[in-house]
Short mmCIF file of N, CA and C in Angstrom, two decimals:
data_model
loop_
_atom_site.label_atom_id
_atom_site.label_comp_id
_atom_site.label_asym_id
_atom_site.label_seq_id
_atom_site.Cartn_x
_atom_site.Cartn_y
_atom_site.Cartn_z
N MET I 24 -120.17 27.21 -24.76
CA MET I 24 -120.24 26.27 -26.10
C MET I 24 -119.53 24.86 -26.06
N SER I 25 -120.33 23.93 -26.29
CA SER I 25 -119.73 22.64 -26.23
C SER I 25 -118.56 22.34 -26.74
N ASN I 26 -118.07 21.04 -26.91
CA ASN I 26 -117.04 20.75 -27.64
C ASN I 26 -117.35 20.58 -29.15
N GLU I 27 -118.51 20.73 -29.41
CA GLU I 27 -118.72 20.80 -30.99
C GLU I 27 -118.06 21.67 -31.75
N THR I 28 -117.54 22.71 -31.34
CA THR I 28 -117.02 24.07 -32.08
C THR I 28 -115.23 24.03 -31.60
N MET I 29 -114.83 23.17 -31.17
CA MET I 29 -113.45 23.14 -30.82
C MET I 29 -112.71 22.16 -31.78
N ILE I 30 -111.43 22.65 -32.08
CA ILE I 30 -110.74 21.96 -33.00
C ILE I 30 -109.29 22.05 -32.64
N ASP I 31 -108.53 21.06 -32.36
CA ASP I 31 -107.19 21.01 -31.95
C ASP I 31 -107.03 21.79 -30.42
N GLY I 32 -108.10 21.58 -29.61
CA GLY I 32 -108.40 22.17 -28.60
C GLY I 32 -108.79 23.87 -28.63
N ILE I 33 -108.74 24.25 -29.48
CA ILE I 33 -109.23 25.68 -29.63
C ILE I 33 -110.74 25.81 -30.15
N ASP I 34 -111.55 26.74 -29.28
CA ASP I 34 -112.76 26.82 -29.65
C ASP I 34 -113.33 28.04 -30.60
N PHE I 35 -113.46 27.45 -31.93
CA PHE I 35 -113.73 28.52 -32.65
C PHE I 35 -115.29 29.11 -32.92
N GLY I 36 -115.96 28.66 -31.76
CA GLY I 36 -117.37 29.46 -31.78
C GLY I 36 -117.83 29.24 -33.20
N PRO I 37 -118.51 30.44 -33.52
CA PRO I 37 -119.13 30.46 -35.06
C PRO I 37 -118.77 30.40 -35.94
N LEU I 38 -117.15 30.41 -36.13
CA LEU I 38 -116.60 30.45 -37.33
C LEU I 38 -116.29 28.59 -37.81
N VAL I 39 -116.58 27.93 -36.85
CA VAL I 39 -116.36 26.50 -37.00
C VAL I 39 -116.82 26.31 -38.12
N CYS I 40 -118.15 26.60 -38.36
CA CYS I 40 -119.32 26.06 -39.50
C CYS I 40 -118.64 26.99 -40.83
N LEU I 41 -117.55 27.65 -40.84
CA LEU I 41 -117.27 28.26 -42.08
C LEU I 41 -116.26 27.06 -42.96
N ILE I 42 -115.15 26.80 -41.76
CA ILE I 42 -114.28 25.89 -42.72
C ILE I 42 -114.40 24.85 -43.80
N GLY I 43 -113.77 25.19 -44.57
CA GLY I 43 -114.01 24.08 -45.94
C GLY I 43 -113.86 24.98 -47.20
N SER I 44 -114.44 24.34 -48.24
CA SER I 44 -114.19 24.93 -49.55
C SER I 44 -115.94 25.34 -49.98
N TRP I 45 -116.26 26.42 -50.59
CA TRP I 45 -117.52 26.70 -50.90
C TRP I 45 -117.52 27.17 -52.37
N LYS I 46 -118.63 26.93 -53.00
CA LYS I 46 -118.86 27.65 -54.07
C LYS I 46 -120.00 28.14 -54.72
N GLY I 47 -120.39 29.28 -55.18
CA GLY I 47 -121.54 29.82 -55.44
C GLY I 47 -121.84 30.33 -56.87
N GLU I 48 -123.08 30.08 -57.31
CA GLU I 48 -123.19 30.05 -58.93
C GLU I 48 -124.09 31.43 -59.29
N LYS I 49 -124.67 32.40 -57.84
CA LYS I 49 -125.99 33.01 -58.10
C LYS I 49 -125.69 34.41 -57.45
N GLY I 50 -124.66 35.03 -57.80
CA GLY I 50 -124.01 35.94 -57.14
C GLY I 50 -124.30 37.20 -57.93
N MET I 51 -124.35 38.52 -57.33
CA MET I 51 -124.83 39.71 -57.66
C MET I 51 -124.10 40.54 -57.30
N ASP I 52 -123.31 41.63 -58.24
CA ASP I 52 -122.72 42.72 -58.05
C ASP I 52 -123.30 43.69 -58.55
N VAL I 53 -123.82 45.02 -57.73
CA VAL I 53 -124.20 46.18 -58.04
C VAL I 53 -123.08 47.14 -57.73
N ALA I 54 -122.20 47.83 -58.99
CA ALA I 54 -121.15 48.87 -58.67
C ALA I 54 -121.47 50.10 -59.70
N PRO I 55 -120.90 51.16 -59.48
CA PRO I 55 -121.19 52.32 -59.84
C PRO I 55 -120.53 52.75 -61.05
N GLU I 56 -120.83 53.47 -62.33
CA GLU I 56 -120.31 53.63 -63.47
C GLU I 56 -119.78 55.13 -63.19
N ALA I 57 -119.00 55.41 -64.09
CA ALA I 57 -118.85 57.03 -64.35
C ALA I 57 -119.76 57.97 -64.67
N ASP I 58 -120.73 57.31 -65.64
CA ASP I 58 -121.74 58.09 -66.18
C ASP I 58 -123.12 58.04 -65.21
N GLY I 59 -122.75 57.67 -64.08
CA GLY I 59 -124.01 57.98 -62.89
C GLY I 59 -124.81 56.91 -63.01
N SER I 60 -124.50 55.59 -64.13
CA SER I 60 -125.52 54.52 -64.23
C SER I 60 -124.83 53.54 -63.05
N ASN I 61 -125.50 52.40 -62.81
CA ASN I 61 -125.24 51.20 -62.25
C ASN I 61 -124.72 50.10 -63.06
N GLU I 62 -123.44 49.40 -62.72
CA GLU I 62 -123.47 47.95 -63.45
C GLU I 62 -123.89 46.62 -62.97
N ASP I 63 -124.51 45.72 -63.36
CA ASP I 63 -124.92 44.78 -62.59
C ASP I 63 -124.28 43.84 -63.11
N ASN I 64 -123.36 43.03 -61.95
CA ASN I 64 -122.55 41.62 -62.80
C ASN I 64 -123.06 40.66 -62.19
N PRO I 65 -123.75 39.95 -62.76
CA PRO I 65 -124.21 38.50 -62.10
C PRO I 65 -122.75 37.55 -61.86
N PHE I 66 -122.63 37.00 -61.00
CA PHE I 66 -121.15 36.32 -60.67
C PHE I 66 -121.06 34.62 -60.14
N TRP I 67 -120.19 34.09 -60.31
CA TRP I 67 -119.88 32.97 -59.66
C TRP I 67 -118.79 33.07 -58.50
N GLU I 68 -118.47 32.13 -57.62
CA GLU I 68 -117.27 32.49 -56.86
C GLU I 68 -117.05 31.45 -55.99
N THR I 69 -115.96 31.64 -55.53
CA THR I 69 -115.43 30.42 -54.59
C THR I 69 -114.88 31.12 -53.43
N ILE I 70 -114.79 30.50 -52.22
CA ILE I 70 -114.52 30.86 -50.92
C ILE I 70 -113.50 29.72 -50.46
N ASP I 71 -112.60 29.94 -49.96
CA ASP I 71 -111.85 28.53 -49.02
C ASP I 71 -111.62 29.31 -47.67
N PHE I 72 -111.97 28.63 -46.45
CA PHE I 72 -111.92 28.47 -45.28
C PHE I 72 -110.74 27.80 -44.85
N SER I 73 -109.82 28.16 -44.12
CA SER I 73 -108.85 27.25 -43.45
C SER I 73 -108.22 27.44 -42.01
N VAL I 74 -108.42 26.74 -41.09
CA VAL I 74 -107.86 26.87 -39.78
C VAL I 74 -106.39 27.51 -39.60
N VAL I 75 -106.26 28.47 -39.07
CA VAL I 75 -105.11 29.09 -38.59
C VAL I 75 -104.51 28.75 -37.25
N GLY I 76 -105.28 28.92 -36.30
CA GLY I 76 -105.16 28.35 -34.91
C GLY I 76 -105.33 29.32 -33.88
N ASP I 77 -104.77 29.60 -32.84
CA ASP I 77 -105.15 30.85 -32.00
C ASP I 77 -104.13 31.67 -31.70
N VAL I 78 -104.40 32.86 -31.69
CA VAL I 78 -103.39 33.98 -31.55
C VAL I 78 -103.58 34.49 -30.10
N THR I 79 -102.33 35.07 -29.46
CA THR I 79 -102.86 35.57 -27.97
C THR I 79 -101.84 37.01 -28.07
N ASN I 80 -102.70 37.97 -27.86
CA ASN I 80 -102.60 39.51 -27.82
C ASN I 80 -102.05 39.73 -26.48
N ALA I 81 -100.97 40.50 -26.29
CA ALA I 81 -100.67 41.14 -24.95
C ALA I 81 -100.46 40.12 -23.65
N ASP I 82 -100.44 38.90 -23.96
CA ASP I 82 -101.16 37.82 -22.87
C ASP I 82 -102.49 37.68 -21.94
N LYS I 83 -103.42 38.65 -23.00
CA LYS I 83 -104.54 39.29 -22.26
C LYS I 83 -105.61 38.55 -23.30
N GLN I 84 -105.62 38.73 -24.37
CA GLN I 84 -106.69 38.31 -25.41
C GLN I 84 -106.23 36.99 -26.27
N THR I 85 -107.08 36.21 -26.55
CA THR I 85 -106.83 34.78 -26.96
C THR I 85 -107.78 34.87 -28.32
N LEU I 86 -107.60 34.51 -29.37
CA LEU I 86 -108.12 34.72 -30.74
C LEU I 86 -108.32 33.31 -31.57
N ALA I 87 -109.47 32.70 -31.71
CA ALA I 87 -109.60 31.85 -32.78
C ALA I 87 -109.54 32.37 -34.28
N VAL I 88 -108.58 31.74 -35.16
CA VAL I 88 -108.89 32.76 -36.52
C VAL I 88 -108.80 31.65 -37.27
N VAL I 89 -109.90 32.15 -38.42
CA VAL I 89 -109.56 31.45 -39.81
C VAL I 89 -109.38 32.10 -41.13
N SER I 90 -108.29 31.74 -41.83
CA SER I 90 -107.95 32.62 -43.02
C SER I 90 -109.00 32.49 -44.17
N TYR I 91 -109.06 33.20 -45.28
CA TYR I 91 -109.89 32.75 -46.22
C TYR I 91 -109.20 33.55 -47.51
N HIS I 92 -109.80 32.80 -48.74
CA HIS I 92 -109.55 33.34 -49.93
C HIS I 92 -110.55 33.42 -50.82
N GLN I 93 -111.26 34.68 -51.38
CA GLN I 93 -112.36 34.54 -52.38
C GLN I 93 -111.95 35.00 -53.40
N GLN I 94 -112.61 34.14 -54.61
CA GLN I 94 -112.33 34.39 -56.05
C GLN I 94 -113.92 35.07 -56.54
N VAL I 95 -113.97 35.92 -57.47
CA VAL I 95 -115.08 36.42 -58.05
C VAL I 95 -114.99 36.38 -59.42
N TYR I 96 -115.93 35.58 -60.22
CA TYR I 96 -115.50 35.69 -61.82
C TYR I 96 -117.34 36.23 -62.31
N ARG I 97 -116.95 37.06 -63.29
CA ARG I 97 -118.25 37.46 -64.08
C ARG I 97 -118.76 35.98 -64.91
N LYS I 98 -119.85 36.18 -64.80
CA LYS I 98 -120.62 34.84 -65.38
C LYS I 98 -121.03 35.21 -66.98
N SER I 99 -120.59 36.35 -67.59
CA SER I 99 -120.81 36.49 -68.81
C SER I 99 -119.55 36.13 -69.86
N ASN I 100 -118.46 35.99 -68.96
CA ASN I 100 -117.22 35.72 -69.36
C ASN I 100 -116.16 34.92 -68.39
N ASP I 101 -116.34 34.81 -67.57
CA ASP I 101 -115.78 33.58 -66.60
C ASP I 101 -114.55 34.33 -66.29
N GLU I 102 -114.36 35.97 -66.49
CA GLU I 102 -112.84 36.74 -66.14
C GLU I 102 -113.27 37.10 -64.64
N LYS I 103 -111.90 36.69 -64.10
CA LYS I 103 -111.75 37.20 -62.39
C LYS I 103 -112.26 38.42 -62.36
N PHE I 104 -112.78 39.19 -61.46
CA PHE I 104 -112.74 40.48 -61.27
C PHE I 104 -112.69 41.09 -59.93
N HIS I 105 -112.86 39.99 -58.85
CA HIS I 105 -112.63 40.38 -57.67
C HIS I 105 -111.55 39.44 -57.14
N ASP I 106 -110.54 39.50 -56.09
CA ASP I 106 -109.70 38.80 -55.49
C ASP I 106 -109.92 39.19 -54.13
N GLN I 107 -109.86 38.63 -53.06
CA GLN I 107 -109.93 39.01 -51.94
C GLN I 107 -109.44 38.09 -50.65
N ILE I 108 -108.49 38.54 -49.77
CA ILE I 108 -108.15 37.43 -48.72
C ILE I 108 -108.27 38.22 -47.53
N GLY I 109 -108.23 37.52 -46.43
CA GLY I 109 -108.10 38.02 -44.94
C GLY I 109 -108.74 36.94 -43.89
N TYR I 110 -109.03 37.49 -42.79
CA TYR I 110 -109.21 36.50 -41.65
C TYR I 110 -110.68 36.86 -41.02
N TRP I 111 -111.24 35.71 -40.58
CA TRP I 111 -112.24 35.74 -39.60
C TRP I 111 -111.64 35.39 -38.38
N ILE I 112 -112.18 36.29 -37.10
CA ILE I 112 -111.37 36.21 -35.82
C ILE I 112 -112.58 36.05 -34.77
N TRP I 113 -112.28 35.06 -33.81
CA TRP I 113 -113.41 35.01 -32.59
C TRP I 113 -112.74 35.14 -31.46
N ASP I 114 -113.21 36.42 -30.94
CA ASP I 114 -112.86 36.42 -29.23
C ASP I 114 -114.18 35.85 -28.31
N LYS I 115 -113.79 34.80 -27.79
CA LYS I 115 -114.81 34.23 -27.24
C LYS I 115 -114.90 35.31 -26.03
N ASP I 116 -113.98 35.40 -25.18
CA ASP I 116 -114.44 36.00 -23.88
C ASP I 116 -115.19 37.40 -24.31
N ALA I 117 -114.99 38.27 -25.20
CA ALA I 117 -115.56 39.40 -25.68
C ALA I 117 -116.74 39.09 -25.98
N LYS I 118 -117.18 37.51 -26.57
CA LYS I 118 -118.07 37.36 -27.62
C LYS I 118 -118.10 38.27 -28.91
N THR I 119 -117.14 38.57 -29.45
CA THR I 119 -116.88 39.69 -30.58
C THR I 119 -116.22 38.78 -31.58
N ILE I 120 -116.74 39.08 -32.94
CA ILE I 120 -116.09 38.60 -34.19
C ILE I 120 -115.49 39.59 -34.95
N MET I 121 -114.51 39.29 -35.91
CA MET I 121 -113.83 40.23 -36.61
C MET I 121 -113.60 39.47 -37.78
N HIS I 122 -113.53 40.46 -38.92
CA HIS I 122 -113.49 40.49 -40.20
C HIS I 122 -112.57 41.13 -40.87
N THR I 123 -111.37 40.56 -41.55
CA THR I 123 -110.52 41.51 -42.15
C THR I 123 -110.45 41.23 -43.57
N ILE I 124 -110.33 42.21 -44.41
CA ILE I 124 -110.71 42.16 -45.43
C ILE I 124 -109.52 42.85 -46.12
N SER I 125 -108.65 42.19 -47.47
CA SER I 125 -107.75 42.82 -47.83
C SER I 125 -108.14 42.66 -49.32
N ILE I 126 -108.12 43.92 -50.23
CA ILE I 126 -108.16 43.91 -51.71
C ILE I 126 -107.05 44.28 -52.64
N PRO I 127 -106.89 43.91 -53.56
CA PRO I 127 -105.45 44.31 -54.59
C PRO I 127 -105.74 45.68 -55.23
N ARG I 128 -106.55 46.61 -54.17
CA ARG I 128 -106.57 47.93 -55.01
C ARG I 128 -106.25 49.08 -54.30
N GLY I 129 -105.64 48.52 -53.13
CA GLY I 129 -105.10 49.18 -52.17
C GLY I 129 -105.72 49.67 -50.70
N VAL I 130 -106.82 48.64 -50.52
CA VAL I 130 -107.78 48.80 -49.42
C VAL I 130 -107.91 47.55 -48.66
N THR I 131 -107.93 47.83 -47.37
CA THR I 131 -107.69 46.86 -46.35
C THR I 131 -108.77 47.36 -44.98
N LEU I 132 -109.70 46.61 -44.39
CA LEU I 132 -110.63 47.05 -43.30
C LEU I 132 -110.51 46.01 -42.38
N VAL I 133 -111.12 46.19 -41.18
CA VAL I 133 -111.29 45.61 -40.34
C VAL I 133 -112.64 45.79 -39.37
N ALA I 134 -113.43 44.88 -39.90
CA ALA I 134 -114.94 45.11 -39.40
C ALA I 134 -115.31 44.20 -38.02
N GLY I 135 -116.06 44.67 -37.24
CA GLY I 135 -116.35 43.76 -36.11
C GLY I 135 -117.84 43.80 -35.88
N GLY I 136 -118.16 42.99 -34.88
CA GLY I 136 -119.37 42.67 -34.46
C GLY I 136 -119.77 41.75 -33.18
N SER I 137 -120.66 41.70 -32.72
CA SER I 137 -120.90 41.17 -31.17
C SER I 137 -121.83 39.51 -31.84
N ILE I 138 -121.68 38.44 -31.12
CA ILE I 138 -122.24 37.41 -31.15
C ILE I 138 -122.77 36.62 -29.88
N ALA I 139 -123.64 36.26 -29.39
CA ALA I 139 -123.82 35.38 -28.15
C ALA I 139 -123.89 34.24 -28.53
N ASP I 140 -123.32 33.49 -27.39
CA ASP I 140 -123.19 31.91 -27.42
C ASP I 140 -124.58 31.42 -28.12
N ASP I 141 -125.93 31.83 -27.48
CA ASP I 141 -127.00 30.87 -27.88
C ASP I 141 -127.37 31.49 -29.53
N LYS I 142 -126.55 32.16 -30.10
CA LYS I 142 -126.60 32.39 -31.55
C LYS I 142 -126.29 31.99 -32.57
N PHE I 143 -125.41 30.70 -32.18
CA PHE I 143 -124.83 30.22 -33.21
C PHE I 143 -124.66 28.39 -32.75
N SER I 144 -124.25 27.51 -33.73
CA SER I 144 -123.73 26.01 -33.48
C SER I 144 -122.68 25.76 -34.09
N ALA I 145 -122.33 24.42 -34.12
CA ALA I 145 -121.47 23.94 -35.14
C ALA I 145 -121.47 24.14 -36.55
N SER I 146 -123.11 24.22 -36.72
CA SER I 146 -123.28 24.27 -38.33
C SER I 146 -124.33 25.29 -38.94
N SER I 147 -124.62 26.30 -37.69
CA SER I 147 -125.05 27.47 -38.19
C SER I 147 -124.63 28.70 -37.36
N ALA I 148 -124.72 29.84 -37.78
CA ALA I 148 -124.54 31.20 -37.52
C ALA I 148 -124.78 32.36 -38.51
N LEU I 149 -125.32 33.34 -37.72
CA LEU I 149 -125.34 34.76 -38.46
C LEU I 149 -124.36 35.71 -38.06
N LEU I 150 -123.30 35.84 -38.86
CA LEU I 150 -122.04 37.11 -38.48
C LEU I 150 -122.67 38.24 -39.35
N LYS I 151 -122.54 39.13 -38.09
CA LYS I 151 -122.93 40.48 -38.86
C LYS I 151 -121.85 41.54 -38.67
N VAL I 152 -120.98 42.16 -39.29
CA VAL I 152 -119.76 43.17 -38.75
C VAL I 152 -119.81 44.28 -39.59
N GLU I 153 -119.34 45.48 -39.08
CA GLU I 153 -119.39 46.89 -39.75
C GLU I 153 -118.26 47.38 -39.29
N ALA I 154 -117.77 48.19 -40.29
CA ALA I 154 -116.42 49.30 -39.98
C ALA I 154 -117.01 50.43 -40.89
N GLU I 155 -116.01 51.75 -40.17
CA GLU I 155 -116.49 52.60 -40.59
C GLU I 155 -115.04 53.48 -40.50
N ASP I 156 -115.02 54.38 -41.66
CA ASP I 156 -113.77 55.27 -41.80
C ASP I 156 -113.57 56.18 -40.36
N GLY I 157 -112.40 55.88 -39.89
CA GLY I 157 -112.37 56.71 -38.54
C GLY I 157 -113.09 56.14 -37.16
N GLY I 158 -113.51 55.11 -37.36
CA GLY I 158 -114.26 54.30 -36.30
C GLY I 158 -113.24 53.23 -35.57
N ASP I 159 -114.12 52.71 -34.53
CA ASP I 159 -113.09 51.45 -33.75
C ASP I 159 -113.07 50.63 -34.86
N TRP I 160 -113.94 50.27 -35.52
CA TRP I 160 -113.82 49.38 -36.87
C TRP I 160 -113.48 49.86 -38.06
N GLY I 161 -112.20 49.92 -38.65
CA GLY I 161 -111.68 51.11 -39.26
C GLY I 161 -111.24 50.54 -40.76
N ILE I 162 -111.02 51.42 -41.80
CA ILE I 162 -110.42 51.36 -43.21
C ILE I 162 -109.65 51.86 -43.40
N ALA I 163 -108.22 51.17 -43.79
CA ALA I 163 -107.40 51.97 -44.71
C ALA I 163 -107.24 51.81 -46.16
N GLN I 164 -106.83 52.86 -46.78
CA GLN I 164 -106.97 52.58 -48.16
C GLN I 164 -105.74 53.69 -48.68
N SER I 165 -105.24 53.46 -50.12
CA SER I 165 -104.26 54.40 -50.49
C SER I 165 -104.45 55.46 -50.80
N PRO I 166 -103.33 56.69 -50.97
CA PRO I 166 -104.22 58.14 -51.14
C PRO I 166 -104.74 58.02 -52.71
N PHE I 167 -104.63 57.16 -53.71
CA PHE I 167 -105.23 57.14 -54.76
C PHE I 167 -106.88 56.78 -54.62
N MET I 168 -106.71 55.75 -53.72
CA MET I 168 -108.21 55.02 -53.29
C MET I 168 -109.22 56.25 -52.56
N ARG I 169 -108.57 56.38 -51.38
CA ARG I 169 -108.93 57.85 -50.77
C ARG I 169 -109.51 59.18 -51.50
N ASP I 170 -109.05 59.37 -52.49
CA ASP I 170 -109.23 60.50 -53.55
C ASP I 170 -110.14 60.30 -54.85
N ASN I 171 -110.06 59.25 -55.06
CA ASN I 171 -111.02 58.79 -56.01
C ASN I 171 -112.23 57.76 -56.03
N ALA I 172 -111.83 56.76 -55.07
CA ALA I 172 -113.18 55.74 -54.60
C ALA I 172 -112.97 55.11 -53.59
N LYS I 173 -113.26 56.47 -52.47
CA LYS I 173 -113.24 56.52 -50.91
C LYS I 173 -114.30 55.66 -50.44
N THR I 174 -113.79 54.53 -49.62
CA THR I 174 -114.59 53.63 -48.96
C THR I 174 -114.91 54.42 -47.46
N THR I 175 -116.02 54.71 -47.21
CA THR I 175 -116.46 55.22 -46.04
C THR I 175 -117.01 54.22 -44.87
N ALA I 176 -117.62 53.09 -45.45
CA ALA I 176 -117.97 52.35 -44.22
C ALA I 176 -118.11 51.01 -45.19
N TYR I 177 -118.41 50.12 -44.11
CA TYR I 177 -118.87 48.66 -44.71
C TYR I 177 -119.60 47.87 -43.76
N LYS I 178 -120.95 47.17 -44.23
CA LYS I 178 -121.54 46.13 -43.50
C LYS I 178 -121.57 45.01 -44.18
N MET I 179 -121.76 43.80 -43.57
CA MET I 179 -121.87 42.79 -43.85
C MET I 179 -122.74 41.60 -43.25
N ALA I 180 -123.46 40.98 -43.49
CA ALA I 180 -124.31 39.81 -42.90
C ALA I 180 -124.28 38.64 -43.59
N MET I 181 -123.60 37.90 -42.64
CA MET I 181 -123.36 36.25 -43.43
C MET I 181 -123.79 35.06 -42.66
N LYS I 182 -125.00 34.23 -43.26
CA LYS I 182 -125.67 33.47 -42.70
C LYS I 182 -125.35 31.92 -42.88
N VAL I 183 -124.75 31.03 -42.43
CA VAL I 183 -124.36 29.83 -42.09
C VAL I 183 -125.58 29.05 -42.20
N ASP I 184 -126.15 28.04 -42.52
CA ASP I 184 -126.81 26.95 -42.31
C ASP I 184 -126.66 25.76 -42.91
N GLY I 185 -125.81 24.80 -42.22
CA GLY I 185 -125.17 23.49 -42.51
C GLY I 185 -124.55 23.81 -43.74
N ASP I 186 -124.74 23.20 -45.07
CA ASP I 186 -123.84 23.40 -46.11
C ASP I 186 -123.98 24.24 -47.25
N LYS I 187 -124.89 25.37 -46.47
CA LYS I 187 -125.15 26.74 -47.26
C LYS I 187 -125.09 27.80 -46.80
N ILE I 188 -124.37 28.62 -47.38
CA ILE I 188 -123.83 30.04 -46.85
C ILE I 188 -124.69 31.19 -47.75
N SER I 189 -125.23 32.28 -47.12
CA SER I 189 -125.76 33.40 -47.74
C SER I 189 -125.37 34.78 -47.19
N TYR I 190 -125.00 35.69 -48.02
CA TYR I 190 -124.35 36.79 -47.75
C TYR I 190 -124.87 38.00 -48.20
N SER I 191 -124.90 38.99 -47.61
CA SER I 191 -125.32 40.11 -48.14
C SER I 191 -124.03 41.52 -47.96
N GLN I 192 -123.50 42.09 -48.67
CA GLN I 192 -122.53 43.17 -47.80
C GLN I 192 -122.74 44.36 -48.96
N THR I 193 -122.76 45.61 -48.22
CA THR I 193 -122.46 46.72 -48.65
C THR I 193 -121.27 47.52 -48.50
N THR I 194 -120.65 48.05 -49.55
CA THR I 194 -119.37 48.73 -49.41
C THR I 194 -119.63 50.24 -49.62
N PHE I 195 -119.98 51.19 -48.67
CA PHE I 195 -120.35 52.72 -48.88
C PHE I 195 -119.21 53.32 -49.46
N LEU I 196 -119.22 53.90 -50.61
CA LEU I 196 -118.14 54.70 -51.37
C LEU I 196 -118.46 56.17 -51.72
N ASP I 197 -117.57 56.69 -51.80
CA ASP I 197 -117.34 58.29 -52.33
C ASP I 197 -116.65 58.11 -53.84
N ILE I 198 -117.42 58.02 -54.70
CA ILE I 198 -116.90 57.60 -55.92
C ILE I 198 -117.59 58.63 -57.17
N TYR I 199 -116.69 59.08 -58.40
CA TYR I 199 -117.40 59.72 -59.35
C TYR I 199 -118.42 60.82 -58.89
N GLY I 200 -117.60 61.82 -57.82
CA GLY I 200 -118.50 62.65 -57.32
C GLY I 200 -119.90 62.61 -56.73
N ARG I 201 -120.00 61.28 -56.11
CA ARG I 201 -121.29 61.23 -55.46
C ARG I 201 -120.77 60.19 -54.55
N SER I 202 -121.89 59.76 -53.62
CA SER I 202 -122.06 58.57 -52.70
C SER I 202 -122.71 57.37 -53.37
N PHE I 203 -121.99 56.40 -53.18
CA PHE I 203 -122.58 54.88 -53.92
C PHE I 203 -122.68 54.00 -52.76
N ASP I 204 -123.92 52.99 -52.79
CA ASP I 204 -123.75 51.80 -51.99
C ASP I 204 -123.73 50.85 -52.68
N HIS I 205 -122.27 50.22 -52.98
CA HIS I 205 -121.89 49.27 -53.91
C HIS I 205 -122.20 47.68 -53.18
N THR I 206 -123.06 46.96 -53.41
CA THR I 206 -123.78 45.77 -53.01
C THR I 206 -123.63 44.66 -53.44
N ASP I 207 -123.22 43.47 -52.76
CA ASP I 207 -122.84 41.93 -53.33
C ASP I 207 -123.84 41.00 -52.74
N LYS I 208 -124.42 40.31 -53.36
CA LYS I 208 -125.25 39.48 -52.65
C LYS I 208 -125.01 37.89 -52.94
N SER I 209 -125.20 36.91 -52.58
CA SER I 209 -124.53 35.63 -52.99
C SER I 209 -125.02 34.42 -52.11
N GLY I 210 -125.21 33.29 -52.98
CA GLY I 210 -125.33 31.84 -51.99
C GLY I 210 -124.52 30.90 -52.52
N LEU I 211 -123.79 30.19 -51.32
CA LEU I 211 -122.68 29.20 -51.79
C LEU I 211 -123.09 28.16 -51.39
N VAL I 212 -122.59 26.74 -51.68
CA VAL I 212 -122.90 25.76 -51.04
C VAL I 212 -121.47 25.14 -50.59
N LYS I 213 -121.34 24.46 -49.70
CA LYS I 213 -120.07 23.48 -49.21
C LYS I 213 -119.81 22.35 -50.40
N VAL I 214 -118.44 22.63 -50.88
CA VAL I 214 -118.03 21.65 -51.91
C VAL I 214 -117.02 20.79 -51.25
N SER I 215 -116.44 20.67 -50.31
CA SER I 215 -115.78 19.86 -49.27
C SER I 215 -115.21 20.42 -47.88
#
């Protein structure tokens, strides 16, 4: 990739187009209810992506790292119902993207995927990552969550196109005695 994905001598590859503050007004969260029904929550959100820099692992792997903080609010009452922090990580040599998620419910995961140099630019990218309980890209959760709302897998596709982001994600759960595909979809615009 050319110099257009470089920041302070570090090649951020497909992550360079994330950096900044974003706001979305058209999100939809579909969550499970104990009675077997679904709860549809229209939401608005903010996501702030910040440059961390590079990290070297065991003198063999160099990663470019962007941190993020996502806050999600119900449209019905403007109350925050989701807060998430983590990192997007680029391994240029392996052409691998990683996405870490930590939520204050006792669940953290590391999802991963591949992306070729010709599939992104400084202003656009399609980032696809997955994780599966017990897989290479894994999930850690508290005993309570494991026993009551176990995350078994996760998939996310995020498309960045200039000053717009759209994403779709599914968290696969074992909850309330059944399997449930908890979905979130949203679109955001860059505000700074």
